[in-house]
CSV table of C-alpha atoms and ligand atoms in Angstrom, one decimal:
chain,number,residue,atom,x,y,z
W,1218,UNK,CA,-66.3,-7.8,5.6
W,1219,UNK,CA,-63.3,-6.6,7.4
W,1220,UNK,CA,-61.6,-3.3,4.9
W,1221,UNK,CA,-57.9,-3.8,4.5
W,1222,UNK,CA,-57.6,-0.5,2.2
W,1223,UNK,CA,-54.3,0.7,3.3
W,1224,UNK,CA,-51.6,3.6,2.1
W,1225,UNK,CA,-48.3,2.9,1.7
W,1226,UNK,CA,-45.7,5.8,0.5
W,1227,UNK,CA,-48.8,7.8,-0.5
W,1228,UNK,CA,-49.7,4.7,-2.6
W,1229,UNK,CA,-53.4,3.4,-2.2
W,1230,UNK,CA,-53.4,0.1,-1.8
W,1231,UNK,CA,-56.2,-2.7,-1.4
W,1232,UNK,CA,-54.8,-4.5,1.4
W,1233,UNK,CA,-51.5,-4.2,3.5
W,1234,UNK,CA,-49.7,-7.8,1.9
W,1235,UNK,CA,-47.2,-7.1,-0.8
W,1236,UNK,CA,-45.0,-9.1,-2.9
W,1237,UNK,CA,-41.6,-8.6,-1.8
W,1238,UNK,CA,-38.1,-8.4,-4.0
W,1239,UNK,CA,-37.4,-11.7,-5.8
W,1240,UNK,CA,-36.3,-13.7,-8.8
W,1241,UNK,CA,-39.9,-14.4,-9.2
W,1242,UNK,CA,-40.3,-11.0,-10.8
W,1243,UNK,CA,-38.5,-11.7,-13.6
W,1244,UNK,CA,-41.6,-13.6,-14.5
W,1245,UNK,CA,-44.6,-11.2,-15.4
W,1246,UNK,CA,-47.1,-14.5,-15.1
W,1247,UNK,CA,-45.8,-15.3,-11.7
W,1248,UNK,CA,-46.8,-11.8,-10.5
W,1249,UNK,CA,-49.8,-12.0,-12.2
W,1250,UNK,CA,-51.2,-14.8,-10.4
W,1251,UNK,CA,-49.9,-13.1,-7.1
W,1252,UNK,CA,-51.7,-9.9,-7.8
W,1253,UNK,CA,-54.6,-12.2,-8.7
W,1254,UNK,CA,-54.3,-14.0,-5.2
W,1255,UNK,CA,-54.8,-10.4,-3.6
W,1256,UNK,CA,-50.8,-8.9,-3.5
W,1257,UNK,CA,-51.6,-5.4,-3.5
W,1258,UNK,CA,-48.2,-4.1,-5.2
W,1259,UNK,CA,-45.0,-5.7,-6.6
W,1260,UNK,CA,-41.6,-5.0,-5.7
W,1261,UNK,CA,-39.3,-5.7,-8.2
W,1262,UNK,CA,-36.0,-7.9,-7.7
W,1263,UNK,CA,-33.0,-5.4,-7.8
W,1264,UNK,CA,-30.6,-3.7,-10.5
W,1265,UNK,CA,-27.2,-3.8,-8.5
W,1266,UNK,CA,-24.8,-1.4,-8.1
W,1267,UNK,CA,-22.3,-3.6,-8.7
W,1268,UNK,CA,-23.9,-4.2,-12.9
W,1269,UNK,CA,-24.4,-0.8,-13.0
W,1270,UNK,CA,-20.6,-0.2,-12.5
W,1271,UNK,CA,-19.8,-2.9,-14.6
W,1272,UNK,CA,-21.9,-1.2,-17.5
W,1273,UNK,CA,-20.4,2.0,-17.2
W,1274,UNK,CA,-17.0,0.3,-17.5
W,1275,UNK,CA,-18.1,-0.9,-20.2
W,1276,UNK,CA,-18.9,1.9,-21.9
W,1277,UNK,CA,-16.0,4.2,-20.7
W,1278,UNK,CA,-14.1,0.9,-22.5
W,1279,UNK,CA,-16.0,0.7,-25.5
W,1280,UNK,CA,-15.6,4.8,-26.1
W,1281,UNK,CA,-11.4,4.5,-25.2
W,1282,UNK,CA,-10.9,1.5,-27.5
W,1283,UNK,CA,-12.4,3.9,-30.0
W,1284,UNK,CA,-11.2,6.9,-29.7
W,1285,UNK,CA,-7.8,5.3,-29.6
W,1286,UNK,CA,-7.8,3.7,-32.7
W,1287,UNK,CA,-8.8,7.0,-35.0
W,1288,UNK,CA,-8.1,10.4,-33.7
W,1289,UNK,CA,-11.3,11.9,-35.2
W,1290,UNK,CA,-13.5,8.8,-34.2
W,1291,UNK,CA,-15.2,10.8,-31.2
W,1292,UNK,CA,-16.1,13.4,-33.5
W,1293,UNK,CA,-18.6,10.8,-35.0
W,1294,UNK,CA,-18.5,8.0,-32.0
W,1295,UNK,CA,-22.9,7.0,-32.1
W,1296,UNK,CA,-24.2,8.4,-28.7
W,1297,UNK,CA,-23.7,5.5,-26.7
W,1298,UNK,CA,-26.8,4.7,-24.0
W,1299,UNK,CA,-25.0,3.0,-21.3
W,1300,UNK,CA,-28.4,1.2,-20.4
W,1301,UNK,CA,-28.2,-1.1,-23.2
W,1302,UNK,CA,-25.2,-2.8,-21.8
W,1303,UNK,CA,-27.0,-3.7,-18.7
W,1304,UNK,CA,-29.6,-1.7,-16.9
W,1305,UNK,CA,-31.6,-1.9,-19.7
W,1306,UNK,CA,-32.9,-5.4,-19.7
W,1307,UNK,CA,-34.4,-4.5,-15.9
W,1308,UNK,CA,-36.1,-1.4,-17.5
W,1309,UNK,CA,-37.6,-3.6,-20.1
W,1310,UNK,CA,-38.6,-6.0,-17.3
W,1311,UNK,CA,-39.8,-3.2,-15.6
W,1312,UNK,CA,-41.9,-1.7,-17.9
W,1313,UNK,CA,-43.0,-5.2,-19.2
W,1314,UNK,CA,-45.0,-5.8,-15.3
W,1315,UNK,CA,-45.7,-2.0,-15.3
W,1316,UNK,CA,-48.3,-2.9,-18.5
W,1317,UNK,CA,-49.7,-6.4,-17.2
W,1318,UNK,CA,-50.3,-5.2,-13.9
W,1319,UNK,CA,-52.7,-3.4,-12.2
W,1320,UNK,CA,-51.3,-3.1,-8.5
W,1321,UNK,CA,-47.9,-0.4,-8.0
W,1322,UNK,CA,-44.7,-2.1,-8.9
W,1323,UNK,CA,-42.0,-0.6,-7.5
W,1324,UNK,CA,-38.8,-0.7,-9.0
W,1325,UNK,CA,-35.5,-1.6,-6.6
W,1326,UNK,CA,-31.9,-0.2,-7.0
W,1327,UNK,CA,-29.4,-1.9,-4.8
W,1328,UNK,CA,-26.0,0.1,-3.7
W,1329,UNK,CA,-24.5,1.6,-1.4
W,1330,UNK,CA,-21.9,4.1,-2.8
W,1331,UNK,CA,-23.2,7.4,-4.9
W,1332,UNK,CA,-22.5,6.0,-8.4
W,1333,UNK,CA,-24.9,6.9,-10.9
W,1334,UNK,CA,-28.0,6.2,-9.2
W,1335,UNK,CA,-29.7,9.7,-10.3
W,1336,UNK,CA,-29.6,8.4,-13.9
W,1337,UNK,CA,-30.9,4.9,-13.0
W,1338,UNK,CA,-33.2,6.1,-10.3
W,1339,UNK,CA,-35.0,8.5,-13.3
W,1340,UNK,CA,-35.2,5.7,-15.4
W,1341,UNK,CA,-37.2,3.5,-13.1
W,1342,UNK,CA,-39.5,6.2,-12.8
W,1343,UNK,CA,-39.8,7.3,-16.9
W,1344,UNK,CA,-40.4,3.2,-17.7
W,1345,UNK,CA,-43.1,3.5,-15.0
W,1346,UNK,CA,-42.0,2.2,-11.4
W,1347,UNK,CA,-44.1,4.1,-8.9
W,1348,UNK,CA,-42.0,3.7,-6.3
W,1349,UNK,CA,-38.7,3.5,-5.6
W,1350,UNK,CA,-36.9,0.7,-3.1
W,1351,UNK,CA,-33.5,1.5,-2.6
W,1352,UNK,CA,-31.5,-1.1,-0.6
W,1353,UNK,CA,-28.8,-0.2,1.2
W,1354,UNK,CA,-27.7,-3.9,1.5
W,1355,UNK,CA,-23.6,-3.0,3.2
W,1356,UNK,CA,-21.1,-5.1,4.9
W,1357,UNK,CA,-18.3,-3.2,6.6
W,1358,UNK,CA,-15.2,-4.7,7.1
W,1359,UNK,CA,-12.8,-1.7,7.2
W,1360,UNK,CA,-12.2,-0.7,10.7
W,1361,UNK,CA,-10.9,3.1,9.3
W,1362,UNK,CA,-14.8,3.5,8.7
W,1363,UNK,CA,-16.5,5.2,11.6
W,1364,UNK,CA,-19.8,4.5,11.9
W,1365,UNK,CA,-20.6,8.0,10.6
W,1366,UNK,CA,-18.5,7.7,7.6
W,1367,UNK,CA,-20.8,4.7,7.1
W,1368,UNK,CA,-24.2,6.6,7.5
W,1369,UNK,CA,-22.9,9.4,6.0
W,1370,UNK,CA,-22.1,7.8,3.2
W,1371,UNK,CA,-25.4,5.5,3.1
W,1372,UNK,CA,-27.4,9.0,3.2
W,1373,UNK,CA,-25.5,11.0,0.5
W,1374,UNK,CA,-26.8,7.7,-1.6
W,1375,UNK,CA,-30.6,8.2,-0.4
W,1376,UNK,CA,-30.5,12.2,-0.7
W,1377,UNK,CA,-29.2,11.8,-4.2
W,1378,UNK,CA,-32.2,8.9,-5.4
W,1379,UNK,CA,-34.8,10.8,-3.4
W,1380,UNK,CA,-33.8,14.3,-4.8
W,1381,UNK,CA,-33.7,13.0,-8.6
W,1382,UNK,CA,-37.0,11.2,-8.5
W,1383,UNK,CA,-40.7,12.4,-8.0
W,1384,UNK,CA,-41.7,9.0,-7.1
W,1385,UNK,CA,-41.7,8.3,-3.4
W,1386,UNK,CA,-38.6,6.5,-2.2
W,1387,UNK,CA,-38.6,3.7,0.6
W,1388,UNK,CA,-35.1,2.8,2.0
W,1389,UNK,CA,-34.7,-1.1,2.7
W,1390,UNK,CA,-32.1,-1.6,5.5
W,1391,UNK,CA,-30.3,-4.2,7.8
W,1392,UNK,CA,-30.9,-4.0,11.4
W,1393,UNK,CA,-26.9,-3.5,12.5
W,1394,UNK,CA,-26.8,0.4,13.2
W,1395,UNK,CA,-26.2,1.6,16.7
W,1396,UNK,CA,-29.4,3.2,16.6
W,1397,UNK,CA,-32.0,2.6,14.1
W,1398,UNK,CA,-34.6,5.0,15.4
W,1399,UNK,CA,-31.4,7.4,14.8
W,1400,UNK,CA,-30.7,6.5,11.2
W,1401,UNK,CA,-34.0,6.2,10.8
W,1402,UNK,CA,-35.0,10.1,11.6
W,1403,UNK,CA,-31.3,11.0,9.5
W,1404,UNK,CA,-33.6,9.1,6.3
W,1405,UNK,CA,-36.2,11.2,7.1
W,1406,UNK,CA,-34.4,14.5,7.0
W,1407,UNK,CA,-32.4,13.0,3.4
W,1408,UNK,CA,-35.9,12.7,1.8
W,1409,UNK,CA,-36.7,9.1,2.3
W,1410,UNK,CA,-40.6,8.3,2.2
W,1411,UNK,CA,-40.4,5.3,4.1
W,1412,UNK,CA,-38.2,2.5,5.0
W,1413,UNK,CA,-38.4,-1.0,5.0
W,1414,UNK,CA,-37.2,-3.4,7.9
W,1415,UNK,CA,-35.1,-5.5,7.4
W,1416,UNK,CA,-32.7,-6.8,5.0
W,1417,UNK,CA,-31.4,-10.6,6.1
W,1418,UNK,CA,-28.0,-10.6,6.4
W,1419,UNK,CA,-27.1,-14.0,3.7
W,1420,UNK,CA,-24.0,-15.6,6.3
W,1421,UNK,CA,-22.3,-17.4,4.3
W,1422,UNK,CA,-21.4,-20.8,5.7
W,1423,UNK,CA,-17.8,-22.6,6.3
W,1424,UNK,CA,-18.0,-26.2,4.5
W,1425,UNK,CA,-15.4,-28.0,6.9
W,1426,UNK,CA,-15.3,-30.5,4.5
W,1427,UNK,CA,-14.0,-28.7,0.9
W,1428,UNK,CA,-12.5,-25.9,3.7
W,1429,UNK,CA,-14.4,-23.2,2.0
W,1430,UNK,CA,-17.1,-20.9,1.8
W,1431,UNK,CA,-21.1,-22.6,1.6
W,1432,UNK,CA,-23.2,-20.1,-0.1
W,1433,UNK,CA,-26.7,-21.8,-0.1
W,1434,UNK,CA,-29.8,-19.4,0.4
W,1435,UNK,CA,-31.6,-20.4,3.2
W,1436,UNK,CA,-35.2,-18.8,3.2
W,1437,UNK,CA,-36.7,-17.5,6.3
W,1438,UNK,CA,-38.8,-18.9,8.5
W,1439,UNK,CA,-41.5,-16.6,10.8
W,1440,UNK,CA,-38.6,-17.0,13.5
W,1441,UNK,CA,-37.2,-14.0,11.9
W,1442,UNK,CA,-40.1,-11.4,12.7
W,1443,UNK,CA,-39.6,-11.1,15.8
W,1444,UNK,CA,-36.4,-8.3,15.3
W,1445,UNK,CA,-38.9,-6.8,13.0
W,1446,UNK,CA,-41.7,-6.7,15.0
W,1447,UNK,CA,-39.8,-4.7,18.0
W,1448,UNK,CA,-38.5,-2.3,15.8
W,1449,UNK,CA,-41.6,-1.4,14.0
W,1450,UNK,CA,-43.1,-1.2,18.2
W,1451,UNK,CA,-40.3,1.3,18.3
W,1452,UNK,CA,-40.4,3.3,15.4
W,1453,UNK,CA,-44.2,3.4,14.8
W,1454,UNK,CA,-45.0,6.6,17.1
W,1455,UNK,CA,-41.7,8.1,16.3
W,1456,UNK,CA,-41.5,8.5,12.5
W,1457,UNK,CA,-43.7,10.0,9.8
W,1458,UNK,CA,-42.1,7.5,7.7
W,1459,UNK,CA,-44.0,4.5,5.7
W,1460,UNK,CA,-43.2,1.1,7.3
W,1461,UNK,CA,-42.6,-1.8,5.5
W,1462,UNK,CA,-41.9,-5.0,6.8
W,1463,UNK,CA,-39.7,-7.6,5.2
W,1464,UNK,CA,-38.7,-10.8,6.9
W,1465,UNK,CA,-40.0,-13.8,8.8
W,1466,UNK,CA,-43.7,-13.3,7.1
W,1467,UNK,CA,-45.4,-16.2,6.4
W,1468,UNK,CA,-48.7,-16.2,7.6
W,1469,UNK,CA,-52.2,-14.2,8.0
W,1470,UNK,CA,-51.0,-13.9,12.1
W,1471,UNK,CA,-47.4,-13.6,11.0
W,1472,UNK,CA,-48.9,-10.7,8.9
W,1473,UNK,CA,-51.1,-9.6,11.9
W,1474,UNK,CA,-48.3,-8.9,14.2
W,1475,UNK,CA,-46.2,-6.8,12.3
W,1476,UNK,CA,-49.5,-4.5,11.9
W,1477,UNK,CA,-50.2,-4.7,15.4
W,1478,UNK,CA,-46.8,-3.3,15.7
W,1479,UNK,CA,-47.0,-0.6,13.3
W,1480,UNK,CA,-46.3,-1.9,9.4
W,1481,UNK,CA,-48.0,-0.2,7.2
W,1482,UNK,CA,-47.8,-2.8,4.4
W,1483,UNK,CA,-46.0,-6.7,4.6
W,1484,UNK,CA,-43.6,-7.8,2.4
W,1485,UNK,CA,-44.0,-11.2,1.4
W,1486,UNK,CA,-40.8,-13.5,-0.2
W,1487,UNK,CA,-39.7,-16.8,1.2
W,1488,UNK,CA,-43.2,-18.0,1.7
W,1489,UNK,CA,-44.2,-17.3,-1.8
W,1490,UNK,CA,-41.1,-18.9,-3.2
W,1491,UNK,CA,-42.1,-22.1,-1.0
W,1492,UNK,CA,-45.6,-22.2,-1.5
W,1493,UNK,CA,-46.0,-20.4,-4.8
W,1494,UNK,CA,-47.9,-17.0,-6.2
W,1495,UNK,CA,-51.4,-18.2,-5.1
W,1496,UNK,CA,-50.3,-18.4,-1.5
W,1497,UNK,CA,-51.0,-14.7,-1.0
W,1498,UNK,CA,-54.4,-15.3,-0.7
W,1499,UNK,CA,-54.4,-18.1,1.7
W,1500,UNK,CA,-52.6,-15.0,3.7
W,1501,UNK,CA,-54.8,-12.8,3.3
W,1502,UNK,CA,-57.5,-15.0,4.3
W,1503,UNK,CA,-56.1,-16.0,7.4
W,1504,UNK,CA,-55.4,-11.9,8.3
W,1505,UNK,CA,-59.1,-10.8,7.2
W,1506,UNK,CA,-60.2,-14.0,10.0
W,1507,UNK,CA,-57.9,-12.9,12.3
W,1508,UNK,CA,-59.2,-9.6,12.2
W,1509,UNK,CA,-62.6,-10.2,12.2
W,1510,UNK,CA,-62.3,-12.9,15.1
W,1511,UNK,CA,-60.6,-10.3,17.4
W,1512,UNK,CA,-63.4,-7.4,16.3
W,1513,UNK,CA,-61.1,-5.1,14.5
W,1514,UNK,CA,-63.7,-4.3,11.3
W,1515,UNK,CA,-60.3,-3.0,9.1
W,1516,UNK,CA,-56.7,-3.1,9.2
W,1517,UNK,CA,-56.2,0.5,9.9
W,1518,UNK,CA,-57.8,-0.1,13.0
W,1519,UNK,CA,-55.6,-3.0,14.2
W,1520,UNK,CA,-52.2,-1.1,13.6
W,1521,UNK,CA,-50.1,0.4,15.8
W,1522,UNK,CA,-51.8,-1.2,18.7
W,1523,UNK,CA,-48.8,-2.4,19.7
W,1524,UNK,CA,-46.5,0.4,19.3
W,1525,UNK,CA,-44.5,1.6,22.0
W,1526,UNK,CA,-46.0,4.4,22.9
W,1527,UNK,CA,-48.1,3.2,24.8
W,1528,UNK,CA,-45.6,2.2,27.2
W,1529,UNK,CA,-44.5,5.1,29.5
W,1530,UNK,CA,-40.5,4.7,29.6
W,1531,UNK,CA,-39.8,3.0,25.8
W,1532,UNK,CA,-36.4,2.2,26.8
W,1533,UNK,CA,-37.5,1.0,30.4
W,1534,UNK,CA,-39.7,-1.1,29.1
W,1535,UNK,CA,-37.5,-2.7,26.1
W,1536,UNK,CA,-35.0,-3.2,29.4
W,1537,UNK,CA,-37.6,-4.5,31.5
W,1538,UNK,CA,-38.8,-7.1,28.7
W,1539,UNK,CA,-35.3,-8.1,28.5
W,1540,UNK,CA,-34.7,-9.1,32.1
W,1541,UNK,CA,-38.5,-10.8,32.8
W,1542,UNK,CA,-37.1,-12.8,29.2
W,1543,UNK,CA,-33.7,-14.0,30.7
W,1544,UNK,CA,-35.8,-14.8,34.0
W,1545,UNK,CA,-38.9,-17.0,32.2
W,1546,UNK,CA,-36.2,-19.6,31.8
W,1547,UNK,CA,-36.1,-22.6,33.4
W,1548,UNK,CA,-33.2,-24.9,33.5
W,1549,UNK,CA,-33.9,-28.1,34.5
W,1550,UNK,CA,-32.7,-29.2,38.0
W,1551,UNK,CA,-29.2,-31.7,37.7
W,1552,UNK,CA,-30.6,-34.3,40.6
W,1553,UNK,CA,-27.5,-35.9,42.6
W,1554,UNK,CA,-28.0,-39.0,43.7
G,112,FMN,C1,-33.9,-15.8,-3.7
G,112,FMN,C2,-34.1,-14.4,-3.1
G,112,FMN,C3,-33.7,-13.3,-3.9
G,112,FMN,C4,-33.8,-12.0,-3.4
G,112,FMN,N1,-33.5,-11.0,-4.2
G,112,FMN,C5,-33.7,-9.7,-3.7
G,112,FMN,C6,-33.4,-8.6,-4.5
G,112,FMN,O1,-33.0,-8.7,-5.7
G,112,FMN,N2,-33.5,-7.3,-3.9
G,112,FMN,C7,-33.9,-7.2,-2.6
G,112,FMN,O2,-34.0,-6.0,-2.2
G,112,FMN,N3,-34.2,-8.2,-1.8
G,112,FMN,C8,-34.1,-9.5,-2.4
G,112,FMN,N4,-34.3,-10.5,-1.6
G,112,FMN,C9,-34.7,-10.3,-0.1
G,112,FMN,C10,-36.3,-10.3,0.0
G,112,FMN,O3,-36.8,-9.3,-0.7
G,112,FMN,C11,-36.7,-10.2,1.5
G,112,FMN,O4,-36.3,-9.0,2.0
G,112,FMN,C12,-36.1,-11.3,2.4
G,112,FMN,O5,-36.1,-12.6,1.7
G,112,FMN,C13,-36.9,-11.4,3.7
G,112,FMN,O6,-38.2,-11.6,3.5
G,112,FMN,P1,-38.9,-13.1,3.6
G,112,FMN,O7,-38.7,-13.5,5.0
G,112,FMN,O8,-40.3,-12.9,3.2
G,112,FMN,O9,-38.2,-14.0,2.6
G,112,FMN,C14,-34.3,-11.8,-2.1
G,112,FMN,C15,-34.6,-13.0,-1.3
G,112,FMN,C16,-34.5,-14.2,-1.8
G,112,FMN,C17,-34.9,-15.4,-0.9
């Protein structure tokens, strides 16, 4: 029987497929049946920045409209937990999968400026997450950002979550930096455990018939894992950092290349949402036959093979790769009569 025991942030874990962020955490019966199926941890769907601002609003609101109307009323104002205007439903949800379930279930915050992530961030961890996934999901469109403003802000955001929390803390990230293997050292040095590669980028659409904006999901298909796959080759014999891959994984081969490449653990979304919880273990039985048909006996084994060390010149080679790529094409010949 081929062993697929991996670690993942420090996290043992019984096999290197995970469920990735999705609405189908919000139902603890869903995830069940995934964990059941052989996902070896849970990664929650996120608490945005974006309700956590609107909850502190909220509060600052609720305390002003007070105060105002009695001068003495902050004297005897009830303590006011901000989480119960919004955060507090995810903590319940939270601590809801951390009881049913026996696999890690990592808890995701989603933002990008400094806000009050410490609080949220501690929270995760008191209601049980034991992990933290913090997505720095950003689109720039102010050209008076450098891109070091950018990082620098992206980092103050990580160093702040990884310092408040004794949980380890993987960073989920787009693939748009200059250099990734850069940014991905600077999350290193801000505390990060791991990272996880990549957040899709959701392009909105232009409807050319209503002359607006078409906002339908699309879910991936395995075309995407290619990006992922040469980054993890890049950053596998670089980094101390976990590796999580997330995007374009949808089968047991799909899940075999990215550890080939260097993933410590797989992140599984569209293809559960397709196929449903119970299609994580069709996934895991097609990597456990892969495996076992190309006579790796356990997944530590098989990862990393591909990393890009083992090419002499890294850079060279991504170069070389390129060119032979443009080259393999063939256009077919116009014949003139
Ligand atoms: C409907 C849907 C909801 C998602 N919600 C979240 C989320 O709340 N937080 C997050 O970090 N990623 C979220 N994602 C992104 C996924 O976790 C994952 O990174 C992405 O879909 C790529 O993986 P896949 O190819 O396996 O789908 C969502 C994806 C989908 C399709």
């Amino acid at each position: 029987m081929v062993d697929l025991k991996t670690t993942w942030l420090g996290l043992p874990l019984k096999g290197p497929i995970i469920l990735g962020a999705s609405p189908l955490t919000h139902d603890v019966e869903a995830v069940a049946a995934a964990v059941a199926a052989g996902a070896s941890a849970v990664v929650m769907y996120s608490l945005f920045e974006e309700q956590v601002v609107h909850e502190q609003m909220a509060a600052h609101r609720f305390i002003d409209s007070r105060a105002d109307g009695d001068a003495e009323a902050s004297g005897f104002l009830p303590d006011v937990d901000v989480f119960s205007l919004g955060a507090e439903p995810y903590l319940r949800q939270l601590a809801r999968l951390r009881e049913r379930i026996q696999v890690p279930v990592i808890a995701s915050l989603n933002g990008v400026s400094p806000g009050g992530w410490t609080d949220y961030a501690r929270a995760c961890e008191a209601r049980g997450a034991d992990a933290i996934e913090l997505n720095l999901y950003d689109v720039v469109t102010d050209p008076e950002q450098s891109p070091k403003q950018v990082e620098d802000r992206q980092l103050a955001v990580v160093e702040m979550v990884a310092l408040a929390v004794e949980v380890p803390v993987t960073v989920k990230i787009g693939p748009f930096y200059t250099s990734v293997p850069s940014f991905v050292k600077r999350l290193a040095t801000a505390g990060a455990d791991g990272v996880t590669l990549f957040n899709r980028f959701y392009q909105p659409d232009v409807d050319l018939d209503s002359l607006g904006v078409d906002r339908r999901l699309q879910l991936s298909t395995s075309r995407e894992l290619p990006l992922r796959l040469h980054t993890l080759a890049a950053l596998s014999s670089q980094t101390s950092l976990s590796l999580a891959c997330t995007g374009g994984v949808h089968t047991g081969r799909d899940a075999a290349k990215a550890l080939l490449c260097g993933a410590d653990v797989l992140q599984v979304t569209s293809a559960v949402l397709e196929h449903g919880p119970a299609y994580i273990g069709t996934m895991v039985d097609q990597l456990r036959a892969w495996l076992k048909e190309t006579g790796y006996v356990s997944s530590d084994e098989a990862r990393g093979v591909l990393a890009m060390s083992s090419a002499p010149e890294a850079h060279v080679w991504a170069r070389l790769n390129y060119i032979r790529l443009l080259d393999s094409h063939r256009v077919p010949t116009t014949r003139t009569e």
